[in-house]
PDB file of C-alpha atoms in Angstrom:
ATOM      1  CA  UNK A 291      98.355 119.325 170.486  1.00 78.00           C
ATOM      2  CA  UNK A 292      99.283 121.080 173.929  1.00 93.00           C
ATOM      3  CA  UNK A 293      97.055 122.739 175.948  1.00 92.00           C
ATOM      4  CA  UNK A 294      98.187 125.856 175.501  1.00 92.00           C
ATOM      5  CA  UNK A 295      97.869 125.897 171.493  1.00 92.00           C
ATOM      6  CA  UNK A 296      94.349 123.972 172.498  1.00 94.00           C
ATOM      7  CA  UNK A 297      93.340 126.704 174.468  1.00 95.00           C
ATOM      8  CA  UNK A 298      94.456 129.636 171.534  1.00 94.00           C
ATOM      9  CA  UNK A 299      92.619 127.701 168.667  1.00 94.00           C
ATOM     10  CA  UNK A 300      89.375 127.294 171.405  1.00 95.00           C
ATOM     11  CA  UNK A 301      89.597 131.409 171.846  1.00 95.00           C
ATOM     12  CA  UNK A 302      90.095 132.102 167.844  1.00 94.00           C
ATOM     13  CA  UNK A 303      87.093 129.529 167.060  1.00 94.00           C
ATOM     14  CA  UNK A 304      85.084 131.502 169.891  1.00 94.00           C
ATOM     15  CA  UNK A 305      86.360 135.096 168.607  1.00 93.00           C
ATOM     16  CA  UNK A 306      84.711 133.473 164.666  1.00 94.00           C
ATOM     17  CA  UNK A 307      81.529 132.709 166.450  1.00 95.00           C
ATOM     18  CA  UNK A 308      79.037 135.144 166.569  1.00 94.00           C
ATOM     19  CA  UNK A 309      76.571 132.582 168.946  1.00 95.00           C
ATOM     20  CA  UNK A 310      79.886 132.484 171.450  1.00 95.00           C
ATOM     21  CA  UNK A 311      79.826 136.153 171.419  1.00 95.00           C
ATOM     22  CA  UNK A 312      76.176 137.087 171.901  1.00 95.00           C
ATOM     23  CA  UNK A 313      76.420 134.642 174.974  1.00 94.00           C
ATOM     24  CA  UNK A 314      79.541 136.368 177.060  1.00 95.00           C
ATOM     25  CA  UNK A 315      77.643 139.479 176.116  1.00 95.00           C
ATOM     26  CA  UNK A 316      74.692 138.293 177.715  1.00 93.00           C
ATOM     27  CA  UNK A 317      76.213 136.607 180.717  1.00 92.00           C
ATOM     28  CA  UNK A 318      78.303 140.086 181.128  1.00 93.00           C
ATOM     29  CA  UNK A 319      75.145 141.984 181.058  1.00 92.00           C
ATOM     30  CA  UNK A 320      72.987 139.903 183.193  1.00 91.00           C
ATOM     31  CA  UNK A 321      75.986 140.016 185.702  1.00 93.00           C
ATOM     32  CA  UNK A 322      76.128 143.693 185.659  1.00 94.00           C
ATOM     33  CA  UNK A 323      71.967 143.785 186.297  1.00 93.00           C
ATOM     34  CA  UNK A 324      72.129 141.392 188.873  1.00 92.00           C
ATOM     35  CA  UNK A 325      75.266 143.373 190.837  1.00 93.00           C
ATOM     36  CA  UNK A 326      73.154 146.478 190.284  1.00 93.00           C
ATOM     37  CA  UNK A 327      69.952 145.367 191.849  1.00 91.00           C
ATOM     38  CA  UNK A 328      71.574 143.928 194.693  1.00 90.00           C
ATOM     39  CA  UNK A 329      73.595 146.613 195.268  1.00 92.00           C
ATOM     40  CA  UNK A 330      70.593 148.743 195.840  1.00 89.00           C
ATOM     41  CA  UNK A 331      68.608 145.965 197.572  1.00 85.00           C
ATOM     42  CA  UNK A 332      71.731 145.857 199.897  1.00 86.00           C
ATOM     43  CA  UNK A 333      71.855 142.294 200.139  1.00 83.00           C
ATOM     44  CA  UNK A 334      72.316 139.143 197.065  1.00 83.00           C
ATOM     45  CA  UNK A 335      68.348 139.046 196.541  1.00 83.00           C
ATOM     46  CA  UNK A 336      68.743 138.445 192.343  1.00 85.00           C
ATOM     47  CA  UNK A 337      70.793 135.249 191.665  1.00 89.00           C
ATOM     48  CA  UNK A 338      71.885 133.822 187.899  1.00 89.00           C
ATOM     49  CA  UNK A 339      68.831 131.335 188.173  1.00 90.00           C
ATOM     50  CA  UNK A 340      66.456 134.141 188.990  1.00 89.00           C
ATOM     51  CA  UNK A 341      67.464 135.854 185.770  1.00 88.00           C
ATOM     52  CA  UNK A 342      67.298 132.024 183.812  1.00 89.00           C
ATOM     53  CA  UNK A 343      63.762 131.634 185.016  1.00 92.00           C
ATOM     54  CA  UNK A 344      61.886 135.141 184.970  1.00 88.00           C
ATOM     55  CA  UNK A 345      61.138 135.435 180.956  1.00 88.00           C
ATOM     56  CA  UNK A 346      59.827 132.299 180.781  1.00 92.00           C
ATOM     57  CA  UNK A 347      56.772 133.539 183.672  1.00 93.00           C
ATOM     58  CA  UNK A 348      56.128 136.125 180.967  1.00 91.00           C
ATOM     59  CA  UNK A 349      52.918 134.500 180.169  1.00 91.00           C
ATOM     60  CA  UNK A 350      49.916 135.741 181.873  1.00 92.00           C
ATOM     61  CA  UNK A 351      48.345 132.737 181.700  1.00 91.00           C
ATOM     62  CA  UNK A 352      51.382 131.309 183.395  1.00 93.00           C
ATOM     63  CA  UNK A 353      53.470 128.370 182.737  1.00 96.00           C
ATOM     64  CA  UNK A 354      53.403 124.943 183.889  1.00 95.00           C
ATOM     65  CA  UNK A 355      56.051 123.847 186.141  1.00 94.00           C
ATOM     66  CA  UNK A 356      56.528 120.684 183.616  1.00 94.00           C
ATOM     67  CA  UNK A 357      56.807 123.043 181.138  1.00 94.00           C
ATOM     68  CA  UNK A 358      58.973 125.552 182.285  1.00 95.00           C
ATOM     69  CA  UNK A 359      61.929 123.131 183.776  1.00 95.00           C
ATOM     70  CA  UNK A 360      61.484 121.835 179.985  1.00 95.00           C
ATOM     71  CA  UNK A 361      62.446 124.930 178.762  1.00 93.00           C
ATOM     72  CA  UNK A 362      65.255 125.434 181.151  1.00 93.00           C
ATOM     73  CA  UNK A 363      66.455 121.734 180.451  1.00 94.00           C
ATOM     74  CA  UNK A 364      66.175 120.639 183.979  1.00 95.00           C
ATOM     75  CA  UNK A 365      64.188 118.475 185.730  1.00 95.00           C
ATOM     76  CA  UNK A 366      61.033 119.764 187.727  1.00 93.00           C
ATOM     77  CA  UNK A 367      62.709 119.140 190.681  1.00 95.00           C
ATOM     78  CA  UNK A 368      65.479 120.932 190.124  1.00 94.00           C
ATOM     79  CA  UNK A 369      63.061 124.085 189.348  1.00 95.00           C
ATOM     80  CA  UNK A 370      60.844 123.525 192.396  1.00 94.00           C
ATOM     81  CA  UNK A 371      63.143 124.772 194.906  1.00 95.00           C
ATOM     82  CA  UNK A 372      63.924 127.972 192.780  1.00 94.00           C
ATOM     83  CA  UNK A 373      59.943 128.451 192.139  1.00 95.00           C
ATOM     84  CA  UNK A 374      59.340 128.128 195.994  1.00 95.00           C
ATOM     85  CA  UNK A 375      62.087 130.786 196.383  1.00 93.00           C
ATOM     86  CA  UNK A 376      60.497 132.935 194.261  1.00 94.00           C
ATOM     87  CA  UNK A 377      56.963 132.247 195.933  1.00 95.00           C
ATOM     88  CA  UNK A 378      58.305 132.854 199.186  1.00 93.00           C
ATOM     89  CA  UNK A 379      59.993 136.304 197.864  1.00 91.00           C
ATOM     90  CA  UNK A 380      56.089 137.010 196.382  1.00 93.00           C
ATOM     91  CA  UNK A 381      57.422 137.437 193.124  1.00 93.00           C
ATOM     92  CA  UNK A 382      55.186 134.206 191.756  1.00 95.00           C
ATOM     93  CA  UNK A 383      52.160 132.650 192.821  1.00 96.00           C
ATOM     94  CA  UNK A 384      51.662 128.516 192.008  1.00 95.00           C
ATOM     95  CA  UNK A 385      48.153 127.960 191.399  1.00 94.00           C
ATOM     96  CA  UNK A 386      46.142 124.272 189.890  1.00 93.00           C
ATOM     97  CA  UNK A 387      46.523 124.132 186.024  1.00 91.00           C
ATOM     98  CA  UNK A 388      42.599 124.847 185.256  1.00 90.00           C
ATOM     99  CA  UNK A 389      43.564 122.448 182.042  1.00 89.00           C
ATOM    100  CA  UNK A 390      44.719 119.763 184.457  1.00 90.00           C
ATOM    101  CA  UNK A 391      44.316 119.166 188.096  1.00 86.00           C
ATOM    102  CA  UNK A 392      47.435 117.159 188.437  1.00 90.00           C
ATOM    103  CA  UNK A 393      49.622 120.094 186.993  1.00 90.00           C
ATOM    104  CA  UNK A 394      50.558 123.338 188.292  1.00 93.00           C
ATOM    105  CA  UNK A 395      50.909 126.532 187.067  1.00 95.00           C
ATOM    106  CA  UNK A 396      53.390 129.568 188.117  1.00 96.00           C
ATOM    107  CA  UNK A 397      52.585 133.072 187.673  1.00 95.00           C
ATOM    108  CA  UNK A 398      53.962 136.319 187.955  1.00 95.00           C
ATOM    109  CA  UNK A 399      52.220 138.323 190.690  1.00 95.00           C
ATOM    110  CA  UNK A 400      52.307 142.409 190.292  1.00 94.00           C
ATOM    111  CA  UNK A 401      55.515 141.985 192.837  1.00 93.00           C
ATOM    112  CA  UNK A 402      57.066 139.721 190.114  1.00 92.00           C
ATOM    113  CA  UNK A 403      56.218 142.660 187.309  1.00 93.00           C
ATOM    114  CA  UNK A 404      57.558 144.648 189.451  1.00 91.00           C
ATOM    115  CA  UNK A 405      60.362 143.462 190.201  1.00 89.00           C
ATOM    116  CA  UNK A 406      60.874 142.541 186.271  1.00 91.00           C
ATOM    117  CA  UNK A 407      60.521 146.082 185.430  1.00 93.00           C
ATOM    118  CA  UNK A 408      62.764 147.490 188.061  1.00 92.00           C
ATOM    119  CA  UNK A 409      65.620 144.728 186.945  1.00 91.00           C
ATOM    120  CA  UNK A 410      65.396 146.045 183.380  1.00 93.00           C
ATOM    121  CA  UNK A 411      66.046 149.722 184.081  1.00 94.00           C
ATOM    122  CA  UNK A 412      68.955 148.369 185.637  1.00 94.00           C
ATOM    123  CA  UNK A 413      69.856 147.190 181.999  1.00 94.00           C
ATOM    124  CA  UNK A 414      68.770 150.229 180.243  1.00 95.00           C
ATOM    125  CA  UNK A 415      70.889 151.881 182.540  1.00 95.00           C
ATOM    126  CA  UNK A 416      73.602 149.764 181.372  1.00 95.00           C
ATOM    127  CA  UNK A 417      72.581 150.579 177.653  1.00 94.00           C
ATOM    128  CA  UNK A 418      73.402 154.626 178.198  1.00 95.00           C
ATOM    129  CA  UNK A 419      76.671 153.341 179.633  1.00 95.00           C
ATOM    130  CA  UNK A 420      77.430 151.088 176.363  1.00 95.00           C
ATOM    131  CA  UNK A 421      76.149 153.682 174.014  1.00 96.00           C
ATOM    132  CA  UNK A 422      78.172 156.473 175.917  1.00 97.00           C
ATOM    133  CA  UNK A 423      80.948 154.268 174.452  1.00 96.00           C
ATOM    134  CA  UNK A 424      79.727 153.020 171.388  1.00 95.00           C
ATOM    135  CA  UNK A 425      77.674 155.825 170.205  1.00 96.00           C
ATOM    136  CA  UNK A 426      74.198 156.328 169.450  1.00 93.00           C
ATOM    137  CA  UNK A 427      73.689 155.460 166.110  1.00 96.00           C
ATOM    138  CA  UNK A 428      75.723 152.247 166.408  1.00 96.00           C
ATOM    139  CA  UNK A 429      73.549 151.236 169.357  1.00 95.00           C
ATOM    140  CA  UNK A 430      70.476 152.287 167.520  1.00 95.00           C
ATOM    141  CA  UNK A 431      71.664 149.569 164.629  1.00 96.00           C
ATOM    142  CA  UNK A 432      73.092 147.285 167.039  1.00 96.00           C
ATOM    143  CA  UNK A 433      69.772 147.030 169.020  1.00 95.00           C
ATOM    144  CA  UNK A 434      67.921 146.463 165.592  1.00 96.00           C
ATOM    145  CA  UNK A 435      69.929 143.838 164.537  1.00 96.00           C
ATOM    146  CA  UNK A 436      69.891 141.791 168.011  1.00 95.00           C
ATOM    147  CA  UNK A 437      66.264 142.427 167.599  1.00 95.00           C
ATOM    148  CA  UNK A 438      65.838 140.978 164.448  1.00 96.00           C
ATOM    149  CA  UNK A 439      68.074 138.335 165.117  1.00 95.00           C
ATOM    150  CA  UNK A 440      66.253 137.387 168.224  1.00 93.00           C
ATOM    151  CA  UNK A 441      62.933 137.244 165.991  1.00 94.00           C
ATOM    152  CA  UNK A 442      64.552 135.042 163.626  1.00 95.00           C
ATOM    153  CA  UNK A 443      65.950 133.004 166.398  1.00 92.00           C
ATOM    154  CA  UNK A 444      62.375 132.549 168.085  1.00 89.00           C
ATOM    155  CA  UNK A 445      60.916 131.475 164.610  1.00 92.00           C
ATOM    156  CA  UNK A 446      63.410 128.534 164.782  1.00 82.00           C
ATOM    157  CA  UNK A 447      61.340 126.954 167.572  1.00 63.00           C
TER     158      UNK A 447
END
């Protein structure tokens, strides 16, 4: 199969895939949100890797660095510099795990929670722009369906 034909075949397959469309929408939402945060800050404070890590830190008890790495599909050594960067920024703190003296836990700080809140408000602003184009009813319906899908996918864990 010629390269052009093969790529066209891939595009057709992608267009038929709910997962692909969701991933691309998520990527674009993420990019728009980071652009908004970084533009407001005046420098690139938010990076893709931060956006990937932060949702795993929402547990009030924190998360072990090894569990975080496993969830992200990377090594502990790969995640540690990013955690150190977030700690330097003041978004997280690292402390000993009360259940295992050898392990360390990463916890969001008040500053980290505020940063997540701020980033989420930027996503809500994007939601509003999308709703102007899709319409309020379709946006509510889409949100409801995606919320249900998220519950189904979480139950697969």
